[in-house]
Coordinates of C-alpha atoms in Angstrom, one line a residue:
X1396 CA 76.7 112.5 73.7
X1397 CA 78.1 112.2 70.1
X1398 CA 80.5 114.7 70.8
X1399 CA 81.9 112.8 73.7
X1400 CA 82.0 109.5 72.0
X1401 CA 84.0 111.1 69.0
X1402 CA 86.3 112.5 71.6
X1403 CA 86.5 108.8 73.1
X1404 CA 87.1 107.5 69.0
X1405 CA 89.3 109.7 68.2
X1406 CA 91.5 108.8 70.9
X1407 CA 91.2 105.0 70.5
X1408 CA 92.3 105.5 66.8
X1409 CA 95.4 107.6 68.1
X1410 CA 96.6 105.0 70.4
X1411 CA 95.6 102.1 68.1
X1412 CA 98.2 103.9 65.6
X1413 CA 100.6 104.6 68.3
X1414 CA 100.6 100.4 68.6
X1415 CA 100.9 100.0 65.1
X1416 CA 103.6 102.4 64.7
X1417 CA 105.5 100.6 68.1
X1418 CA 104.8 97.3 66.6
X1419 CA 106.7 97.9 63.6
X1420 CA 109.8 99.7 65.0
X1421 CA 109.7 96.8 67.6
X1422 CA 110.8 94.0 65.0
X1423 CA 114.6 94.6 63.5
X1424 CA 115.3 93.4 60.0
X1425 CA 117.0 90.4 60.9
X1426 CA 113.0 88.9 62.5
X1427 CA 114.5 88.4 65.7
X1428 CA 112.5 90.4 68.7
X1429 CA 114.3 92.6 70.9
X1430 CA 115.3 91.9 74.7
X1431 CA 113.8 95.4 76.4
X1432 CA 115.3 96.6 79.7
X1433 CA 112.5 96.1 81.9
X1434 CA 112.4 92.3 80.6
X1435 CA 116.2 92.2 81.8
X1436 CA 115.0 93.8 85.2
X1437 CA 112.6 90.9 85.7
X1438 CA 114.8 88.2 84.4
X1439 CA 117.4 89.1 86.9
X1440 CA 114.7 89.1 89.6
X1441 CA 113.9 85.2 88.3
X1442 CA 117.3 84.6 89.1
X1443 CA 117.3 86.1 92.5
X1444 CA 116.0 82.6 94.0
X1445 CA 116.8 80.3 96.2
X1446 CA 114.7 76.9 95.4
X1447 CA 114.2 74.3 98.7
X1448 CA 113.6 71.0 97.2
X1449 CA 110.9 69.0 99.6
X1450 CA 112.0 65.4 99.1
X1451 CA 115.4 65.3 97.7
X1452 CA 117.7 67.4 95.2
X1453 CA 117.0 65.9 91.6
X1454 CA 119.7 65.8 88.8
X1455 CA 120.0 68.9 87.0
X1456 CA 118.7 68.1 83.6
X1457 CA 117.7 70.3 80.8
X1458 CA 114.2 69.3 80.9
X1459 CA 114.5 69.7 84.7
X1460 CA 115.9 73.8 84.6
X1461 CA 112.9 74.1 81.6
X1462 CA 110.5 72.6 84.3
X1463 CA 112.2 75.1 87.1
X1464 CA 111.5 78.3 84.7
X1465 CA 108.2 77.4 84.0
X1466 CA 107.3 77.2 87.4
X1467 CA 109.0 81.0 87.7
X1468 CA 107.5 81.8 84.9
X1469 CA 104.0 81.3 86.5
X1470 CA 104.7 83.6 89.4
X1471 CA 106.1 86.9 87.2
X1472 CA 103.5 86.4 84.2
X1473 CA 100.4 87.5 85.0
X1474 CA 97.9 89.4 83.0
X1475 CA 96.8 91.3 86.1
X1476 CA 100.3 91.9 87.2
X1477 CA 101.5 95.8 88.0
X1478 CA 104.6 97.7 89.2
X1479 CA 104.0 98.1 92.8
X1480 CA 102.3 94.2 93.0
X1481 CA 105.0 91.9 95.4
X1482 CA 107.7 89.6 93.5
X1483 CA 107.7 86.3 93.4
X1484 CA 109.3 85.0 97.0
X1485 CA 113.2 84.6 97.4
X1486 CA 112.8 81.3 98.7
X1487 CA 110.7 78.6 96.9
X1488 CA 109.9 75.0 98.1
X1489 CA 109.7 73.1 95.3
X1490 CA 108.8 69.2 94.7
X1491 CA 111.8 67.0 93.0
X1492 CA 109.6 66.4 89.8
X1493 CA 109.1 70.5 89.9
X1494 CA 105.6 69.9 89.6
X1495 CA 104.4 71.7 92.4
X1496 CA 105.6 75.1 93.9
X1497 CA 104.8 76.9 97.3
X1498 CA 106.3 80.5 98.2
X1499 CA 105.6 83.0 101.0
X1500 CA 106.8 86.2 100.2
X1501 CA 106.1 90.4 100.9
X1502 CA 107.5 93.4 101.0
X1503 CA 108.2 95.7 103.5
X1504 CA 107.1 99.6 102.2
X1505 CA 107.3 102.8 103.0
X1506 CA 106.5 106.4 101.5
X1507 CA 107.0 109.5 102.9
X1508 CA 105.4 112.7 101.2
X1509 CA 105.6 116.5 101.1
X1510 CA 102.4 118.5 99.9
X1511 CA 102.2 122.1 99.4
X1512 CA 100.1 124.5 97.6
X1513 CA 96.3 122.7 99.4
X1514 CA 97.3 119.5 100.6
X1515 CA 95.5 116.5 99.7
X1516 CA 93.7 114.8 102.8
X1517 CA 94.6 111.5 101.8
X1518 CA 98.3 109.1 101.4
X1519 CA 97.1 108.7 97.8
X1520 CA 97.6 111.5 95.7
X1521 CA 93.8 112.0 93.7
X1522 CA 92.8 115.4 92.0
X1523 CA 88.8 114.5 92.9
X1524 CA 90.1 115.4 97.0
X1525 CA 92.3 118.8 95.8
X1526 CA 90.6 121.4 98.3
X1527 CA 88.8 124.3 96.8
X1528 CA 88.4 126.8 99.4
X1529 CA 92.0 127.1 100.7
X1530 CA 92.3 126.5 104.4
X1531 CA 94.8 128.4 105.7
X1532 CA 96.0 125.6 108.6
X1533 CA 96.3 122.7 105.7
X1534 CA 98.3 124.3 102.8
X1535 CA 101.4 122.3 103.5
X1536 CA 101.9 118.9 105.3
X1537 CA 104.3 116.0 105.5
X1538 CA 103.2 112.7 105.4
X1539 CA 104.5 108.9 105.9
X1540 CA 102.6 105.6 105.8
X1541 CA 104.2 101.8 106.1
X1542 CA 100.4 100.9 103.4
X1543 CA 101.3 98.7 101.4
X1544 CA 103.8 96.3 103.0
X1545 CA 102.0 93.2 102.3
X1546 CA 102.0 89.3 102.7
X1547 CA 101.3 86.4 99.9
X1548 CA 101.3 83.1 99.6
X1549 CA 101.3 81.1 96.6
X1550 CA 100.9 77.6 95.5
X1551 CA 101.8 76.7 91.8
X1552 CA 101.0 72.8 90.2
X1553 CA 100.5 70.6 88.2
X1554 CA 97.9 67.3 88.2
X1555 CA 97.2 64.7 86.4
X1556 CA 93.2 65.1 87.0
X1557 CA 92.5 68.8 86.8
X1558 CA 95.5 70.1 84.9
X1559 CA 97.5 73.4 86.1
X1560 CA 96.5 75.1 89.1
X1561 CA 97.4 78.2 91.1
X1562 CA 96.4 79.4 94.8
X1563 CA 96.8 83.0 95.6
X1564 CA 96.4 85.3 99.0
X1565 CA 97.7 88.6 99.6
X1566 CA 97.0 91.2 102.3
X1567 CA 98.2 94.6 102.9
X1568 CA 98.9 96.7 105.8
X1569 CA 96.8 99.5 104.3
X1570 CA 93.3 99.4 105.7
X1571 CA 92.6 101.8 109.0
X1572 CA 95.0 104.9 109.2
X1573 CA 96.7 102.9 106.9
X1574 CA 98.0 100.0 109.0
X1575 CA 95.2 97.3 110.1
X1576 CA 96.0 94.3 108.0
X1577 CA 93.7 93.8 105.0
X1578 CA 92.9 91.5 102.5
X1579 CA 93.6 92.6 99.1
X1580 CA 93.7 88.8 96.6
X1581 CA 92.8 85.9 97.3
X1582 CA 91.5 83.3 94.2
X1583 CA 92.1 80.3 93.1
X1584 CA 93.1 79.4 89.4
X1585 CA 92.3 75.9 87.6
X1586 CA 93.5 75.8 83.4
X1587 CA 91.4 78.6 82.0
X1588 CA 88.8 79.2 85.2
X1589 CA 89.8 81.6 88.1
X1590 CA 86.8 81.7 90.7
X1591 CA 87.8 83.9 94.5
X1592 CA 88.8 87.8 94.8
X1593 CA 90.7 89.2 92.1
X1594 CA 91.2 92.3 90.0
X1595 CA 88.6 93.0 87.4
X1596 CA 88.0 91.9 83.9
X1597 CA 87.5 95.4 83.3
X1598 CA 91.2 96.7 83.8
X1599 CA 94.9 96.3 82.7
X1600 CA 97.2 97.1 85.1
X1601 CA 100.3 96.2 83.3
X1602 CA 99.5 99.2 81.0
X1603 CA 100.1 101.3 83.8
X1604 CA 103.3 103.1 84.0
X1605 CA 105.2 103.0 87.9
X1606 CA 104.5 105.6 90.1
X1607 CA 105.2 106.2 93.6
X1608 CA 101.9 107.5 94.6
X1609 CA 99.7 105.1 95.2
X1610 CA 96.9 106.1 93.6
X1611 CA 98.4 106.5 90.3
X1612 CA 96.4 107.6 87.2
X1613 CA 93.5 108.9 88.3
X1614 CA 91.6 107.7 85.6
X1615 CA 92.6 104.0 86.0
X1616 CA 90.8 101.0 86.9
X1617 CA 91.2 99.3 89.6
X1618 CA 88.5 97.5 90.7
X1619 CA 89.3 94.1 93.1
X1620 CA 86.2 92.1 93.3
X1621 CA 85.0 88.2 93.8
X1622 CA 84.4 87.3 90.4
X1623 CA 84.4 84.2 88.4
X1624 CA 86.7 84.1 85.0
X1625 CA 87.5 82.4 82.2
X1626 CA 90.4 83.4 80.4
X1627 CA 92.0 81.4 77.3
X1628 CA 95.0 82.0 75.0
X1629 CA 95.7 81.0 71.3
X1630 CA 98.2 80.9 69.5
X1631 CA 100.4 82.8 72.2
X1632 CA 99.5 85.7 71.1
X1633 CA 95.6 86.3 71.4
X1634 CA 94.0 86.1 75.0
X1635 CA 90.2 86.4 75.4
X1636 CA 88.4 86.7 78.8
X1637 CA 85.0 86.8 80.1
X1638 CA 83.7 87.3 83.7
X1639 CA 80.7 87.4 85.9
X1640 CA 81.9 89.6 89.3
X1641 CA 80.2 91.0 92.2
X1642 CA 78.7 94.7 91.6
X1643 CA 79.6 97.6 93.9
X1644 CA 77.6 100.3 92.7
X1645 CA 77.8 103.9 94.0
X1646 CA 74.4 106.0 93.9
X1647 CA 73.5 109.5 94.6
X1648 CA 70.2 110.2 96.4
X1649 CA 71.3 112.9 98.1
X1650 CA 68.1 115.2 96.4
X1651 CA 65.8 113.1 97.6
X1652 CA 62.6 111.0 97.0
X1653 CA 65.2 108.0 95.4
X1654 CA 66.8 105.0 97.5
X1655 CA 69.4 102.7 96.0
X1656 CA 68.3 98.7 95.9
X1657 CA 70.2 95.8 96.7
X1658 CA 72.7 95.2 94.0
X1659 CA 70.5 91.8 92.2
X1660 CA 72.2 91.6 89.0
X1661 CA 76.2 90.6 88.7
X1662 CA 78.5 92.3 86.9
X1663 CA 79.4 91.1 83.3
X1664 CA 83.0 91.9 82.1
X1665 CA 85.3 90.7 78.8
X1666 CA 88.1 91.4 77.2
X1667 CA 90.6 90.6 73.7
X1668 CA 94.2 90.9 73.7
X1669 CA 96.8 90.6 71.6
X1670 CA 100.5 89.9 72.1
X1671 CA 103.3 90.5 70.3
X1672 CA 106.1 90.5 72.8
X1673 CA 106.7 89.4 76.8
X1674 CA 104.9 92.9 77.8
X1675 CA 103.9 94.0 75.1
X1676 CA 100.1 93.8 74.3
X1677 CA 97.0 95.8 73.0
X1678 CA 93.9 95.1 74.8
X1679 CA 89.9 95.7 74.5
X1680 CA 87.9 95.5 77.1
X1681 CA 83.9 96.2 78.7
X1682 CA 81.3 96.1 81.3
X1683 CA 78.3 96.4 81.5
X1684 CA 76.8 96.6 84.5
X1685 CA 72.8 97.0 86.1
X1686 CA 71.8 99.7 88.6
X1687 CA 68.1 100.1 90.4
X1688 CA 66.8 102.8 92.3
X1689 CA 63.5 103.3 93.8
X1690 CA 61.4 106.3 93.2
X1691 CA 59.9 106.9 96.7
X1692 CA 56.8 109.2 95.4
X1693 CA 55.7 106.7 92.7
X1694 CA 56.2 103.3 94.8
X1695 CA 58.5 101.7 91.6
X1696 CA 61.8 100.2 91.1
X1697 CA 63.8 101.2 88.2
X1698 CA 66.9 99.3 86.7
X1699 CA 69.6 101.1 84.1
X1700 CA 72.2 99.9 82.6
X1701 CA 75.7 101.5 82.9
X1702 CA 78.4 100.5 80.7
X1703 CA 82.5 101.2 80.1
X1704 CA 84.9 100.4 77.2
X1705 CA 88.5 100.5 77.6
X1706 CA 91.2 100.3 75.1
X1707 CA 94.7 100.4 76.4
X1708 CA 98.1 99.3 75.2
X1709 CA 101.9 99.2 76.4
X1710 CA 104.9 98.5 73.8
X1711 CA 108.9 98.9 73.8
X1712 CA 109.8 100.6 70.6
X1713 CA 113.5 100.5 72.1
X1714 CA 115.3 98.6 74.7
X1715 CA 115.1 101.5 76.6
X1716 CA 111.9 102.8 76.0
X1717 CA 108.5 101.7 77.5
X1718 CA 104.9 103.7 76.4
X1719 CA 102.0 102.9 78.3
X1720 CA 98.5 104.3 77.4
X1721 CA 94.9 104.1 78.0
X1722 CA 91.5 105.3 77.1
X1723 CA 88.0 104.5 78.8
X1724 CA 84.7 105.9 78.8
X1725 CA 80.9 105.0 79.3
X1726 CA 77.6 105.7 81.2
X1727 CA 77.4 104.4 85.2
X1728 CA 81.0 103.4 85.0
X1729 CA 82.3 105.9 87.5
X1730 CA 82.4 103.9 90.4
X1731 CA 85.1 102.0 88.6
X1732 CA 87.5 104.5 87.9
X1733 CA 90.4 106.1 90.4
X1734 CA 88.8 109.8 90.8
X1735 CA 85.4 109.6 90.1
X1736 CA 84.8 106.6 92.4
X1737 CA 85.5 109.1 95.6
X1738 CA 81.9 110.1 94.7
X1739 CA 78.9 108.8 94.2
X1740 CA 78.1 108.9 90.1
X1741 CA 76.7 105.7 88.7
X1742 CA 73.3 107.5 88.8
X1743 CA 72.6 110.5 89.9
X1744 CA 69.3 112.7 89.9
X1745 CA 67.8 113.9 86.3
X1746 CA 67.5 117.9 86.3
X1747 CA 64.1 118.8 86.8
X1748 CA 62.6 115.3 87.5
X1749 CA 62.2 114.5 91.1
X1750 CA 62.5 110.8 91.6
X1751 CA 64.1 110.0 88.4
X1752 CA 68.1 108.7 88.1
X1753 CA 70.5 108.2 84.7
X1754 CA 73.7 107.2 84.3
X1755 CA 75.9 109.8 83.6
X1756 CA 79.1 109.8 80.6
X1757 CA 82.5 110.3 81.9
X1758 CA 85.4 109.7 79.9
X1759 CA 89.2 109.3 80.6
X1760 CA 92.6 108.7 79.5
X1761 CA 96.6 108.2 80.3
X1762 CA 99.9 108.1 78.6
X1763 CA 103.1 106.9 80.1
X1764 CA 106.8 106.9 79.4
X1765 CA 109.7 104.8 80.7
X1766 CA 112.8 105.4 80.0
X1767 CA 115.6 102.8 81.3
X1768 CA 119.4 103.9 82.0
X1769 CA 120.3 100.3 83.3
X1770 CA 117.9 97.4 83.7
X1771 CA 117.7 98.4 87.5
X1772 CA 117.4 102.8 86.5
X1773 CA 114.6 103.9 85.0
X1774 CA 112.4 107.0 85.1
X1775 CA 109.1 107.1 83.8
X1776 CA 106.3 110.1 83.2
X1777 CA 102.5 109.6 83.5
X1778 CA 99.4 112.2 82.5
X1779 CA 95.9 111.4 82.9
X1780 CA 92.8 113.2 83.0
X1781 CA 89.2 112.2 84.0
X1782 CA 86.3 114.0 82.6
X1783 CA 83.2 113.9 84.3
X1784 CA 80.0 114.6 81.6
X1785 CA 76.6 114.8 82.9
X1786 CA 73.8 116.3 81.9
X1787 CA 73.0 120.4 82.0
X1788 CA 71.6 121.5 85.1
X1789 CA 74.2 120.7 88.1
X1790 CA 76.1 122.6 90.7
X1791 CA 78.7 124.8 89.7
X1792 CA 80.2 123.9 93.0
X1793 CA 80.3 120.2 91.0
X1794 CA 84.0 118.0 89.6
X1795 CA 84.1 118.3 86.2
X1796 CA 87.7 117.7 85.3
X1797 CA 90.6 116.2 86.8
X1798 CA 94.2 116.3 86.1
X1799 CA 97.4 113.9 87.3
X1800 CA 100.9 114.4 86.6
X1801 CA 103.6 112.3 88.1
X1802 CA 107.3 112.2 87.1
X1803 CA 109.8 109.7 89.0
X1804 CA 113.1 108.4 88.8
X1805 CA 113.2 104.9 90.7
X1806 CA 116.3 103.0 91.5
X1807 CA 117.0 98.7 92.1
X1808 CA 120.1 98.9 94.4
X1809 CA 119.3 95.0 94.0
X1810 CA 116.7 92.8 93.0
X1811 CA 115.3 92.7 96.2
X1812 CA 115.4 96.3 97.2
X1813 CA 114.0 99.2 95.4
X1814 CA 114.3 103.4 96.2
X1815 CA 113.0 106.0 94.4
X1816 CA 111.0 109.6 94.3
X1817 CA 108.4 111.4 92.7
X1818 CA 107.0 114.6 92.0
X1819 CA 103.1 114.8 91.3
X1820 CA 100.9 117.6 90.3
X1821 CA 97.0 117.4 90.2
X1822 CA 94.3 119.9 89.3
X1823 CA 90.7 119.8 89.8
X1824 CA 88.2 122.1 87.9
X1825 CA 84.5 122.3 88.7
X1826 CA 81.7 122.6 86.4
X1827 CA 81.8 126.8 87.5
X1828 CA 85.2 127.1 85.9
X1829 CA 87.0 127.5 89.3
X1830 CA 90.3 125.2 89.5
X1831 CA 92.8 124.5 92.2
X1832 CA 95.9 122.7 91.9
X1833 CA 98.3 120.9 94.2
X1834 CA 101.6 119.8 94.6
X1835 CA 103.5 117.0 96.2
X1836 CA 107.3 115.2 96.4
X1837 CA 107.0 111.7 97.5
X1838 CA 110.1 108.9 98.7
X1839 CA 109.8 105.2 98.4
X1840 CA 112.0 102.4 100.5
X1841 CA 111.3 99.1 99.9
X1842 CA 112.4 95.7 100.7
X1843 CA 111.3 92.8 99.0
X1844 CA 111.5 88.9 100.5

């Protein structure tokens, strides 16, 4: 256990002086902050609008075009907000006093993919699902899938009782085979309070670099649940959030003589940023969570507690340059994270103790580069791993270590419609020693609306 959580330390303190080191190159001598090329990618997507005024064209005044940007502003800034999430709609109806915004808006999507070398039975691309006895019918396959094309609607205002206010839905054609319409957001945001069903507390994914695949790290976090938040920024810079969400936990009783209860006992989540640039941030965050099980032989509930930490960070040291990076790790966390959550590891059964259940350590981590040629060229590189930690005493047929590799180069023939492809490379490693790798090229067409 102390060896894991120095690993875990050690790796915190590397990317916390990774920041530090960003953070400084990131101001020039003069004090003014730099313009990065992904902030001119999304600045020329805010200007990709067309605005429908409700009741009447007002006058173009300055405070007017301030109250206009504002209201963009709100639909592109988003702690929550990654790569592959929709842009704000190309048209906007907006009230005359540009108090109140509504858009409709999706994206039309669609991957194709090329494995070889075992492929993956799945459109993401996850290590945890690399096959390990090779099957010689399965060692190549192509593979296309429209998931992902997706639907929103947003509302955006202002009132004089309750303040600023937000509606959100969004639904993706990504639930059976990968085309039954599915709902993926839907909340409702008042000043500081969001209350509906939204992405965790517990994750970042704007410190994720793009990829293709959707899947992505496989160490991420990515967990979508109801969940009721408050989240307040000072200063600009400093952002704190706390949460109480919905648990989903994942147990193992495949040895027998254990049952899982009914999850009693929400999730509690939090998390401190700070800011020092548009995207830029460094960010702290936890859960801890409670899991019960029921020894069947001795007639008695039991409750652990699981727990994760992550620290995770993305800066532009140049114009061109984005680094992304994470690092989490816990006990009965798994469920939470890309790989691990395939299988079922918040608690799993104690060597030699029939009826008994812990919460095993995992521990994981990412780095990501993004290099832009043009605001609309980039490519960017990602590596994770996911480690898997329990106690002496399992399978050797058992995951123990997974690796991700994906390389891209994605292009923005406009605003509104995006190409790229990918190559990713994944390795799973059981507990034995045995590994297996796989391979896969992946194409992306989208259109955006």
């Amino acid at each position: 256990m102390q060896k894991h959580l120095l690993k875990l330390g050690a790796l915190s303190a590397l990317l916390l002086s990774g920041v530090s080191t960003l953070t400084a190159l990131e101001s020039p001598v003069a004090g003014l902050p730099t313009t990065s090329l992904v902030d001119s990618q999304q600045d020329s997507l805010m200007a990709s609008h067309k605005i429908v005024y409700i009741d009447g064209r007002p006058e173009q005044t300055q405070s007017h075009l301030d109250s206009v940007r504002n209201i963009l502003d709100n639909f592109y800034y988003d702690q929550f907000r990654h790569f592959s999430d929709p842009d704000a709609p190309y048209f906007l109806f907006m009230s005359r006093d540009a108090q109140l915004a509504m858009g409709i808006g999706g994206c039309v999507r669609m991957r194709g993919w090329y494995d070889w070398g075992g492929a993956i039975p799945a459109n993401g691309f996850s290590p945890y699902l690399i096959p390990m006895t090779p099957d010689p019918t399965n060692q190549k396959k192509f593979g296309t899938t429209p998931a992902g094309t997706c639907l929103f609607f947003r509302v955006i205002g202002r009132n004089k009782a309750i303040g600023q206010y937000q509606l959100y839905i969004e639904a993706n054609f990504n639930g059976y085979k990968g085309s039954d319409f599915h709902l993926k957001k839907a909340y409702a945001i008042v000043n500081d309070w969001t209350i509906g069903y939204a992405q965790s507390t517990f994750s970042d994914p704007s410190a994720e670099a793009p990829t293709i695949d959707a899947s992505g790290a496989n160490n991420k976090l990515s967990k979508t649940s109801v969940l009721v938040r408050w989240m307040h920024t000072m200063k600009k810079r400093w952002t704190v959030a706390a949460s109480v969400e919905t648990p989903a936990s994942q147990i193992d009783n495949s040895a027998g003589g254990t049952e899982s209860l009914s999850n009693w006992m929400p999730d509690f989540a939090a998390f401190m940023q700070y800011a020092w640039g548009r995207s830029e941030h460094v960010r702290l965050s936890g859960i801890v969570r409670t899991l019960s099980y029921r020894d069947i032989a001795a007639a008695k509930n039991h409750n652990k507690i699981g727990w994760g930490l992550q620290l995770s960070a993305t800066a532009h040291p140049l114009p061109q340059l984005t680094l992304y990076g994470a690092v989490n790790g816990g006990a009965g966390y798994e469920s939470l994270s890309a790989d691990l959550s395939v299988g079922n590891y918040d608690l799993v059964q104690a060597p030699g103790k029939p009826g008994e259940l812990y919460a095993p350590y995992a521990l994981g981590w990412y780095l990501g580069v993004q290099y832009n040629f043009l605001p609309n060229l980039f490519s960017s590189v990602t590596y994770s791993q996911s480690r898997y930690l329990p106690r002496s005493g399992v399978t050797p047929d058992e995951y123990k270590l997974g690796q991700y590799l994906a390389a891209n180069l994605i292009w923005n023939l406009t605003p509104r419609i995006q190409t790229g492809i990918e190559y990713d490379w994944g390795q799973r490693r059981n507990v034995s020693g045995e590994h297996k790798h796989s391979q896969r090229i992946g194409l992306l067409a989208q259109f955006s609306f």
